[in-house]
mmCIF file of C-alpha atoms and ligand atoms in Angstrom:
data_model
loop_
_atom_site.group_PDB
_atom_site.id
_atom_site.type_symbol
_atom_site.label_atom_id
_atom_site.label_comp_id
_atom_site.label_asym_id
_atom_site.label_seq_id
_atom_site.Cartn_x
_atom_site.Cartn_y
_atom_site.Cartn_z
ATOM 1 C CA MET A 22 37.265 39.875 82.740
ATOM 2 C CA ILE A 23 37.935 37.117 80.263
ATOM 3 C CA THR A 24 35.736 33.802 79.945
ATOM 4 C CA VAL A 25 36.984 30.593 78.199
ATOM 5 C CA ILE A 26 34.809 27.992 77.139
ATOM 6 C CA ALA A 27 36.859 25.057 77.628
ATOM 7 C CA GLY A 28 37.146 21.164 77.133
ATOM 8 C CA GLY A 29 40.204 19.209 78.353
ATOM 9 C CA VAL A 30 43.871 19.344 77.192
ATOM 10 C CA GLY A 31 43.654 21.910 74.490
ATOM 11 C CA ALA A 32 41.750 24.175 76.576
ATOM 12 C CA ALA A 33 43.981 23.738 79.703
ATOM 13 C CA ARG A 34 46.784 24.845 77.526
ATOM 14 C CA MET A 35 45.077 27.728 76.182
ATOM 15 C CA LEU A 36 44.189 28.752 79.878
ATOM 16 C CA ARG A 37 47.838 28.406 80.911
ATOM 17 C CA ALA A 38 48.886 30.491 78.055
ATOM 18 C CA LEU A 39 46.474 33.093 79.062
ATOM 19 C CA LEU A 40 47.422 33.221 82.629
ATOM 20 C CA GLN A 41 50.829 34.027 81.227
ATOM 21 C CA VAL A 42 49.610 37.301 80.298
ATOM 22 C CA VAL A 43 46.477 38.124 82.389
ATOM 23 C CA ASP A 44 46.140 37.995 86.074
ATOM 24 C CA ALA A 45 44.216 34.812 87.029
ATOM 25 C CA SER A 46 41.535 36.849 89.101
ATOM 26 C CA GLU A 47 40.527 37.984 85.738
ATOM 27 C CA VAL A 48 39.898 34.731 84.090
ATOM 28 C CA THR A 49 36.774 32.355 84.219
ATOM 29 C CA ALA A 50 36.644 28.901 82.577
ATOM 30 C CA ILE A 51 33.406 27.361 81.842
ATOM 31 C CA VAL A 52 34.290 23.702 81.567
ATOM 32 C CA ASN A 53 32.407 20.754 79.471
ATOM 33 C CA VAL A 54 31.001 17.961 81.868
ATOM 34 C CA GLY A 55 29.606 15.882 78.774
ATOM 35 C CA ASP A 56 32.644 13.307 79.467
ATOM 36 C CA ASP A 57 31.831 12.807 83.143
ATOM 37 C CA LEU A 58 31.258 9.347 84.412
ATOM 38 C CA ILE A 59 30.281 7.458 87.442
ATOM 39 C CA LEU A 60 32.638 4.510 87.816
ATOM 40 C CA HIS A 61 33.122 2.510 91.033
ATOM 41 C CA GLY A 62 30.577 4.564 92.521
ATOM 42 C CA LEU A 63 32.638 7.769 92.031
ATOM 43 C CA HIS A 64 31.647 10.962 90.026
ATOM 44 C CA ILE A 65 34.631 11.560 87.570
ATOM 45 C CA SER A 66 34.974 14.990 85.869
ATOM 46 C CA PRO A 67 37.724 14.510 83.432
ATOM 47 C CA ASP A 68 37.728 17.901 81.931
ATOM 48 C CA LEU A 69 37.427 19.823 85.185
ATOM 49 C CA ASP A 70 40.218 17.803 86.464
ATOM 50 C CA THR A 71 42.617 18.183 83.534
ATOM 51 C CA VAL A 72 42.095 22.059 83.591
ATOM 52 C CA THR A 73 42.596 22.089 87.329
ATOM 53 C CA TYR A 74 45.535 19.736 87.382
ATOM 54 C CA THR A 75 47.160 21.671 84.345
ATOM 55 C CA LEU A 76 46.891 24.988 85.816
ATOM 56 C CA ALA A 77 48.252 23.390 89.163
ATOM 57 C CA ASP A 78 51.447 22.379 87.082
ATOM 58 C CA ALA A 79 50.381 18.793 88.516
ATOM 59 C CA ILE A 80 49.308 17.247 85.288
ATOM 60 C CA ASN A 81 50.908 14.062 84.072
ATOM 61 C CA PRO A 82 53.076 15.372 81.313
ATOM 62 C CA ASP A 83 53.339 12.041 79.331
ATOM 63 C CA THR A 84 49.354 11.678 79.061
ATOM 64 C CA GLY A 85 47.872 15.188 79.453
ATOM 65 C CA TRP A 86 45.464 13.913 82.001
ATOM 66 C CA GLY A 87 45.630 12.614 85.542
ATOM 67 C CA LEU A 88 48.227 13.431 87.986
ATOM 68 C CA VAL A 89 52.044 13.715 87.930
ATOM 69 C CA ASN A 90 54.080 11.291 90.128
ATOM 70 C CA GLU A 91 51.092 9.031 90.147
ATOM 71 C CA SER A 92 50.971 5.293 91.302
ATOM 72 C CA TRP A 93 48.550 2.651 90.219
ATOM 73 C CA GLN A 94 48.162 0.060 92.900
ATOM 74 C CA SER A 95 44.463 0.326 93.290
ATOM 75 C CA ARG A 96 44.287 -0.419 89.465
ATOM 76 C CA THR A 97 46.402 -3.410 89.920
ATOM 77 C CA MET A 98 43.994 -4.706 92.581
ATOM 78 C CA LEU A 99 41.276 -3.817 90.240
ATOM 79 C CA GLU A 100 42.629 -6.061 87.522
ATOM 80 C CA GLN A 101 43.451 -8.822 89.988
ATOM 81 C CA TYR A 102 39.763 -8.929 90.852
ATOM 82 C CA GLY A 103 38.605 -8.668 87.251
ATOM 83 C CA GLY A 104 37.050 -5.326 88.034
ATOM 84 C CA VAL A 105 36.468 -2.403 85.703
ATOM 85 C CA SER A 106 40.005 -1.322 84.999
ATOM 86 C CA TRP A 107 40.061 0.148 81.270
ATOM 87 C CA PHE A 108 39.429 3.687 82.662
ATOM 88 C CA GLY A 109 42.641 4.391 84.565
ATOM 89 C CA LEU A 110 42.377 6.094 87.916
ATOM 90 C CA GLY A 111 45.670 6.700 89.574
ATOM 91 C CA ASP A 112 45.920 6.301 93.348
ATOM 92 C CA ARG A 113 46.438 10.167 93.816
ATOM 93 C CA ASP A 114 43.785 10.976 91.192
ATOM 94 C CA LEU A 115 41.243 8.872 93.115
ATOM 95 C CA GLY A 116 41.598 11.181 96.310
ATOM 96 C CA THR A 117 39.952 13.981 93.988
ATOM 97 C CA HIS A 118 37.038 11.609 92.980
ATOM 98 C CA LEU A 119 36.484 10.182 96.491
ATOM 99 C CA TYR A 120 36.399 13.858 97.700
ATOM 100 C CA ARG A 121 33.924 15.219 94.916
ATOM 101 C CA THR A 122 31.797 12.296 95.474
ATOM 102 C CA GLN A 123 31.466 12.683 98.844
ATOM 103 C CA ARG A 124 30.685 16.380 98.856
ATOM 104 C CA LEU A 125 28.187 15.612 95.944
ATOM 105 C CA HIS A 126 26.428 13.111 98.269
ATOM 106 C CA GLU A 127 26.434 15.586 101.194
ATOM 107 C CA GLY A 128 24.381 17.692 98.818
ATOM 108 C CA ALA A 129 26.966 20.177 97.748
ATOM 109 C CA ASP A 130 26.415 21.047 93.930
ATOM 110 C CA LEU A 131 29.308 20.495 91.334
ATOM 111 C CA ALA A 132 30.131 23.959 90.970
ATOM 112 C CA THR A 133 30.672 24.295 94.899
ATOM 113 C CA VAL A 134 32.729 21.298 94.918
ATOM 114 C CA THR A 135 34.738 22.304 92.000
ATOM 115 C CA ALA A 136 35.510 25.661 93.720
ATOM 116 C CA GLU A 137 36.685 23.895 96.662
ATOM 117 C CA ILE A 138 38.997 21.596 94.650
ATOM 118 C CA THR A 139 40.430 24.480 92.630
ATOM 119 C CA ALA A 140 40.959 26.593 95.962
ATOM 120 C CA ALA A 141 42.789 23.374 97.378
ATOM 121 C CA TRP A 142 45.117 23.538 94.351
ATOM 122 C CA ASN A 143 45.604 27.451 94.939
ATOM 123 C CA LEU A 144 44.252 28.537 91.435
ATOM 124 C CA GLY A 145 43.307 32.179 91.186
ATOM 125 C CA LEU A 146 41.085 31.795 88.330
ATOM 126 C CA THR A 147 37.267 30.797 88.568
ATOM 127 C CA VAL A 148 36.499 27.413 87.233
ATOM 128 C CA LEU A 149 32.933 26.488 86.620
ATOM 129 C CA PRO A 150 31.193 23.424 85.213
ATOM 130 C CA ALA A 151 28.888 24.319 82.396
ATOM 131 C CA THR A 152 26.156 22.947 84.266
ATOM 132 C CA CYS A 153 25.748 21.066 87.859
ATOM 133 C CA ASP A 154 23.070 18.900 86.540
ATOM 134 C CA SER A 155 23.602 15.507 84.727
ATOM 135 C CA LEU A 156 24.584 16.154 80.910
ATOM 136 C CA ARG A 157 26.142 13.040 79.229
ATOM 137 C CA THR A 158 27.809 12.782 75.774
ATOM 138 C CA ILE A 159 26.508 9.733 74.165
ATOM 139 C CA VAL A 160 27.828 8.612 70.551
ATOM 140 C CA THR A 161 26.336 6.104 68.170
ATOM 141 C CA LEU A 162 28.719 3.318 66.627
ATOM 142 C CA ALA A 163 28.682 3.316 62.810
ATOM 143 C CA THR A 164 29.740 -0.116 62.488
ATOM 144 C CA ASP A 165 29.635 -3.343 64.687
ATOM 145 C CA ASP A 166 32.280 -3.060 67.330
ATOM 146 C CA ALA A 167 33.828 -5.035 70.223
ATOM 147 C CA ALA A 168 36.039 -2.956 72.595
ATOM 148 C CA GLY A 169 38.172 -6.242 73.016
ATOM 149 C CA SER A 170 38.221 -9.891 72.587
ATOM 150 C CA ASN A 171 36.534 -10.328 76.237
ATOM 151 C CA THR A 172 33.791 -7.917 75.376
ATOM 152 C CA PRO A 173 30.554 -8.467 73.400
ATOM 153 C CA ILE A 174 30.004 -7.182 69.877
ATOM 154 C CA LEU A 175 27.957 -4.072 69.852
ATOM 155 C CA ALA A 176 25.925 -3.740 66.591
ATOM 156 C CA ALA A 177 26.127 -0.652 64.467
ATOM 157 C CA GLY A 178 23.427 1.893 65.754
ATOM 158 C CA THR A 179 24.185 1.140 69.555
ATOM 159 C CA GLU A 180 24.810 4.015 71.633
ATOM 160 C CA ILE A 181 27.651 4.292 74.073
ATOM 161 C CA SER A 182 29.069 6.673 76.715
ATOM 162 C CA PHE A 183 31.764 9.158 75.551
ATOM 163 C CA GLN A 184 34.334 7.432 77.622
ATOM 164 C CA GLU A 185 33.492 3.925 76.260
ATOM 165 C CA TYR A 186 34.153 5.494 72.993
ATOM 166 C CA PHE A 187 37.119 7.668 73.739
ATOM 167 C CA VAL A 188 38.923 5.519 76.252
ATOM 168 C CA GLN A 189 37.817 1.975 76.019
ATOM 169 C CA ARG A 190 37.956 1.785 72.341
ATOM 170 C CA HIS A 191 40.713 4.455 71.900
ATOM 171 C CA HIS A 192 38.252 6.554 69.728
ATOM 172 C CA SER A 193 39.160 4.306 66.872
ATOM 173 C CA VAL A 194 35.644 3.323 65.887
ATOM 174 C CA PRO A 195 33.534 5.094 63.500
ATOM 175 C CA ILE A 196 30.518 7.015 64.858
ATOM 176 C CA SER A 197 27.259 8.296 63.234
ATOM 177 C CA ASN A 198 25.804 10.556 65.915
ATOM 178 C CA VAL A 199 26.547 12.472 68.921
ATOM 179 C CA ARG A 200 23.983 13.536 71.534
ATOM 180 C CA PHE A 201 23.970 15.128 74.870
ATOM 181 C CA GLU A 202 21.757 13.206 77.362
ATOM 182 C CA GLY A 203 20.184 15.591 79.867
ATOM 183 C CA ALA A 204 20.918 18.572 78.136
ATOM 184 C CA GLU A 205 17.463 19.840 77.484
ATOM 185 C CA ASP A 206 16.676 19.745 81.067
ATOM 186 C CA SER A 207 20.081 20.998 82.364
ATOM 187 C CA MET A 208 20.508 24.732 83.589
ATOM 188 C CA PRO A 209 23.840 26.874 83.422
ATOM 189 C CA ALA A 210 25.668 26.429 86.704
ATOM 190 C CA PRO A 211 25.603 29.670 88.922
ATOM 191 C CA GLY A 212 27.793 32.231 87.390
ATOM 192 C CA VAL A 213 27.963 30.790 83.875
ATOM 193 C CA LEU A 214 25.623 33.135 81.972
ATOM 194 C CA ASP A 215 27.025 36.267 84.192
ATOM 195 C CA ALA A 216 30.634 35.182 83.109
ATOM 196 C CA ILE A 217 29.433 35.399 79.446
ATOM 197 C CA GLU A 218 27.466 38.584 79.751
ATOM 198 C CA SER A 219 29.980 40.560 81.794
ATOM 199 C CA ALA A 220 33.218 39.303 79.973
ATOM 200 C CA ASN A 221 35.267 41.802 78.035
ATOM 201 C CA LEU A 222 36.428 38.975 75.784
ATOM 202 C CA ILE A 223 35.045 35.233 75.509
ATOM 203 C CA VAL A 224 37.345 32.645 74.072
ATOM 204 C CA ILE A 225 36.442 29.276 72.618
ATOM 205 C CA ALA A 226 39.605 27.285 73.433
ATOM 206 C CA PRO A 227 41.007 25.096 70.880
ATOM 207 C CA SER A 228 38.812 21.914 72.224
ATOM 208 C CA ASN A 229 37.064 19.370 69.926
ATOM 209 C CA PRO A 230 33.894 21.325 68.549
ATOM 210 C CA LEU A 231 31.740 18.325 68.653
ATOM 211 C CA VAL A 232 32.230 16.755 71.948
ATOM 212 C CA SER A 233 33.880 19.536 74.087
ATOM 213 C CA ILE A 234 32.625 22.775 73.082
ATOM 214 C CA ALA A 235 29.001 21.533 71.693
ATOM 215 C CA PRO A 236 27.982 19.990 75.042
ATOM 216 C CA VAL A 237 28.618 23.285 76.683
ATOM 217 C CA LEU A 238 26.536 25.006 74.221
ATOM 218 C CA ALA A 239 23.889 22.555 74.594
ATOM 219 C CA VAL A 240 22.948 23.580 78.051
ATOM 220 C CA PRO A 241 20.077 25.857 77.470
ATOM 221 C CA GLY A 242 20.894 29.571 77.635
ATOM 222 C CA ILE A 243 24.541 29.328 76.877
ATOM 223 C CA ARG A 244 24.579 29.485 73.046
ATOM 224 C CA ASP A 245 22.122 32.436 73.059
ATOM 225 C CA ALA A 246 24.275 34.285 75.383
ATOM 226 C CA LEU A 247 27.239 33.619 73.076
ATOM 227 C CA VAL A 248 25.337 34.745 70.070
ATOM 228 C CA ARG A 249 24.621 38.167 71.907
ATOM 229 C CA ARG A 250 28.106 38.672 72.588
ATOM 230 C CA ARG A 251 29.316 37.553 68.980
ATOM 231 C CA ASN A 252 31.406 40.489 68.428
ATOM 232 C CA ASN A 253 33.612 39.630 71.762
ATOM 233 C CA VAL A 254 33.860 35.943 71.126
ATOM 234 C CA ILE A 255 36.977 34.762 69.571
ATOM 235 C CA ALA A 256 37.706 31.046 68.822
ATOM 236 C CA VAL A 257 40.796 29.113 68.191
ATOM 237 C CA SER A 258 40.688 26.386 65.811
ATOM 238 C CA PRO A 259 41.616 22.953 67.185
ATOM 239 C CA ILE A 260 42.143 21.934 63.613
ATOM 240 C CA ILE A 261 45.296 22.745 61.841
ATOM 241 C CA ALA A 262 46.090 21.606 58.112
ATOM 242 C CA GLY A 263 43.170 19.270 58.358
ATOM 243 C CA ALA A 264 44.376 17.269 61.451
ATOM 244 C CA ALA A 265 43.488 17.574 65.199
ATOM 245 C CA LEU A 266 46.771 18.229 67.307
ATOM 246 C CA LYS A 267 45.274 15.319 69.815
ATOM 247 C CA GLY A 268 42.356 13.070 69.752
ATOM 248 C CA PRO A 269 39.710 12.451 67.137
ATOM 249 C CA ALA A 270 38.357 15.851 66.392
ATOM 250 C CA ASP A 271 39.343 15.597 62.579
ATOM 251 C CA ARG A 272 37.738 11.986 62.043
ATOM 252 C CA MET A 273 34.735 13.032 64.044
ATOM 253 C CA LEU A 274 34.111 15.998 61.829
ATOM 254 C CA ALA A 275 34.384 14.000 58.688
ATOM 255 C CA GLU A 276 32.349 11.057 60.107
ATOM 256 C CA LEU A 277 29.425 13.459 61.103
ATOM 257 C CA GLY A 278 29.320 15.224 57.789
ATOM 258 C CA HIS A 279 31.449 18.552 58.758
ATOM 259 C CA ASP A 280 34.565 19.694 56.695
ATOM 260 C CA ALA A 281 37.408 18.318 58.726
ATOM 261 C CA SER A 282 39.316 21.640 58.315
ATOM 262 C CA VAL A 283 39.442 25.048 59.624
ATOM 263 C CA LEU A 284 36.110 25.742 57.251
ATOM 264 C CA GLY A 285 34.253 23.109 59.175
ATOM 265 C CA VAL A 286 35.193 24.953 62.466
ATOM 266 C CA ALA A 287 34.216 28.081 60.732
ATOM 267 C CA ALA A 288 30.753 26.790 59.668
ATOM 268 C CA LEU A 289 29.940 25.503 63.273
ATOM 269 C CA TYR A 290 31.307 28.561 65.045
ATOM 270 C CA ASN A 291 30.079 31.454 62.836
ATOM 271 C CA GLU A 292 26.852 31.934 64.556
ATOM 272 C CA PHE A 293 28.272 33.012 67.847
ATOM 273 C CA ALA A 294 32.066 33.891 67.287
ATOM 274 C CA GLY A 295 33.047 36.900 65.581
ATOM 275 C CA THR A 296 36.795 35.979 65.136
ATOM 276 C CA LEU A 297 38.465 32.624 64.440
ATOM 277 C CA VAL A 298 42.263 32.227 64.942
ATOM 278 C CA ILE A 299 43.786 29.558 62.498
ATOM 279 C CA ASP A 300 47.240 28.355 62.183
ATOM 280 C CA ALA A 301 49.769 29.671 59.860
ATOM 281 C CA ALA A 302 49.819 26.278 58.121
ATOM 282 C CA ASP A 303 46.203 27.128 57.088
ATOM 283 C CA ASP A 304 47.088 30.680 55.716
ATOM 284 C CA SER A 305 45.646 29.683 52.342
ATOM 285 C CA LEU A 306 42.239 29.474 53.890
ATOM 286 C CA LYS A 307 41.896 32.886 55.616
ATOM 287 C CA SER A 308 39.658 34.412 52.714
ATOM 288 C CA ALA A 309 37.526 31.145 52.738
ATOM 289 C CA VAL A 310 36.953 31.573 56.763
ATOM 290 C CA GLU A 311 36.296 35.073 55.900
ATOM 291 C CA SER A 312 33.510 34.330 53.570
ATOM 292 C CA PHE A 313 31.543 32.771 56.718
ATOM 293 C CA GLY A 314 31.299 36.328 57.945
ATOM 294 C CA LEU A 315 34.109 35.792 60.551
ATOM 295 C CA ASN A 316 37.060 37.993 61.164
ATOM 296 C CA CYS A 317 40.055 35.522 60.535
ATOM 297 C CA ILE A 318 43.635 36.018 62.121
ATOM 298 C CA VAL A 319 46.467 33.757 61.105
ATOM 299 C CA THR A 320 49.091 33.017 63.582
ATOM 300 C CA GLU A 321 51.165 29.961 65.189
ATOM 301 C CA THR A 322 48.904 28.102 67.233
ATOM 302 C CA ILE A 323 50.881 25.000 68.316
ATOM 303 C CA MET A 324 51.388 25.938 72.010
ATOM 304 C CA SER A 325 54.035 23.280 72.545
ATOM 305 C CA LYS A 326 56.603 25.154 70.292
ATOM 306 C CA PRO A 327 58.764 27.444 72.432
ATOM 307 C CA GLY A 328 57.278 30.991 72.536
ATOM 308 C CA VAL A 329 54.089 30.420 70.721
ATOM 309 C CA SER A 330 51.775 30.005 73.860
ATOM 310 C CA GLU A 331 52.324 33.365 75.080
ATOM 311 C CA SER A 332 52.171 35.224 71.745
ATOM 312 C CA LEU A 333 49.062 33.211 70.802
ATOM 313 C CA ALA A 334 47.456 34.771 74.242
ATOM 314 C CA ARG A 335 48.444 38.090 73.341
ATOM 315 C CA THR A 336 46.963 37.600 69.953
ATOM 316 C CA VAL A 337 43.689 36.265 71.252
ATOM 317 C CA LEU A 338 43.631 38.925 73.962
ATOM 318 C CA SER A 339 43.753 41.665 71.154
ATOM 319 C CA GLY A 340 42.010 39.799 68.619
ATOM 320 C CA ALA A 341 38.252 40.323 69.217
ATOM 321 C CA THR A 342 36.027 42.445 66.711
ATOM 322 C CA THR A 343 34.505 45.463 68.183
HETATM 323 N N1 FO1 B 19 42.337 8.952 78.645
HETATM 324 C C1 FO1 B 19 42.803 7.649 78.520
HETATM 325 O O1 FO1 B 19 43.043 7.760 77.180
HETATM 326 N N2 FO1 B 19 42.820 6.681 79.121
HETATM 327 C C2 FO1 B 19 42.468 6.670 80.375
HETATM 328 O O2 FO1 B 19 42.541 5.325 81.145
HETATM 329 C C3 FO1 B 19 42.061 7.915 81.080
HETATM 330 C C4 FO1 B 19 41.623 7.900 82.408
HETATM 331 C C5 FO1 B 19 41.360 9.250 83.018
HETATM 332 C C6 FO1 B 19 41.070 9.324 84.318
HETATM 333 C C7 FO1 B 19 40.904 10.607 84.866
HETATM 334 C C8 FO1 B 19 40.844 11.659 84.009
HETATM 335 O O3 FO1 B 19 40.599 12.885 84.619
HETATM 336 C C9 FO1 B 19 40.888 11.602 82.742
HETATM 337 C C10 FO1 B 19 41.248 10.278 82.268
HETATM 338 N N3 FO1 B 19 41.446 10.209 80.680
HETATM 339 C C11 FO1 B 19 41.888 9.016 80.278
HETATM 340 C C12 FO1 B 19 41.453 11.392 79.960
HETATM 341 C C13 FO1 B 19 39.859 11.595 79.611
HETATM 342 O O4 FO1 B 19 39.239 10.607 78.949
HETATM 343 C C14 FO1 B 19 39.951 12.467 78.108
HETATM 344 O O5 FO1 B 19 41.099 13.292 78.149
HETATM 345 C C15 FO1 B 19 38.741 13.370 78.324
HETATM 346 O O6 FO1 B 19 37.516 13.108 78.588
HETATM 347 C C16 FO1 B 19 38.609 14.003 76.936
HETATM 348 O O7 FO1 B 19 38.761 15.396 76.966
#
């Protein structure tokens, strides 16, 4: 059994790579819900949906989120009414949020609804939210900021939701803090701790350490469970040559006082990961990574390059320390 701690796009690609070499029935993904939001009265779980749509081969290839062959008529109507349209919900994607919201209102928990959605897409793996409870990533603005000419200026120190930072402000504004609202009172979703305790291998996907992996670890019990399995935990660095392949992980690391390199990732992960996989571009940092007490594997990690995803998956599967 293989368990993957997952955020959105990078994790979905890692999972797709792993499924090239292991049977889906052997794989469990524990997915970040800190990016979730309630909008138009709907419960939206971006990372769960990105993982689901990617593994169903239904992801929009241009964006890495949302559905392929999407139409945007409801968004056009929202714009006509002057409603909230900065968070783009396509017409097909809306069906997922309508279904999830209805089922949650009926009393189903997020893990149950996620299982129903992934079954409807015929995914063979198990996809679990890290928690069924409300856990929300909140960031603090480091400088005064307006999201656009028609929105009020928010003062430095103001807290905003993750999607107000990521999508509404195109993650271009500096931040001074990240916290996970509700984390202390949350519980791991059913099956999460067992998936960590019983796995042969636990993979930390190449997702943003601060806003994709950290919210999963913030659910009481999950970090401790990983620490206990440290020798079987292998992480793939989302930072290559000091830059994130996608998203703001490099800037966030620097803004929040971490090293924006594989060394920053090593410092954040060495307590609960025995091995860190870094890209060939960071070969010169291998011994510095090892000085954190981590086993370090250097290989090609850019999964959009031909042949890399399968070889990375094989490396990851053989790479945990024993
Ligand atoms: N990302 C954007 O950059 N702009 C959007 O309008 C947007 C809408 C959206 C709708 C549903 C969904 O599942 C994801 C969506 N994303 C959008 C992606 C999402 O904000 C981020 O990829 C993750 O939260 C970060 O992992």
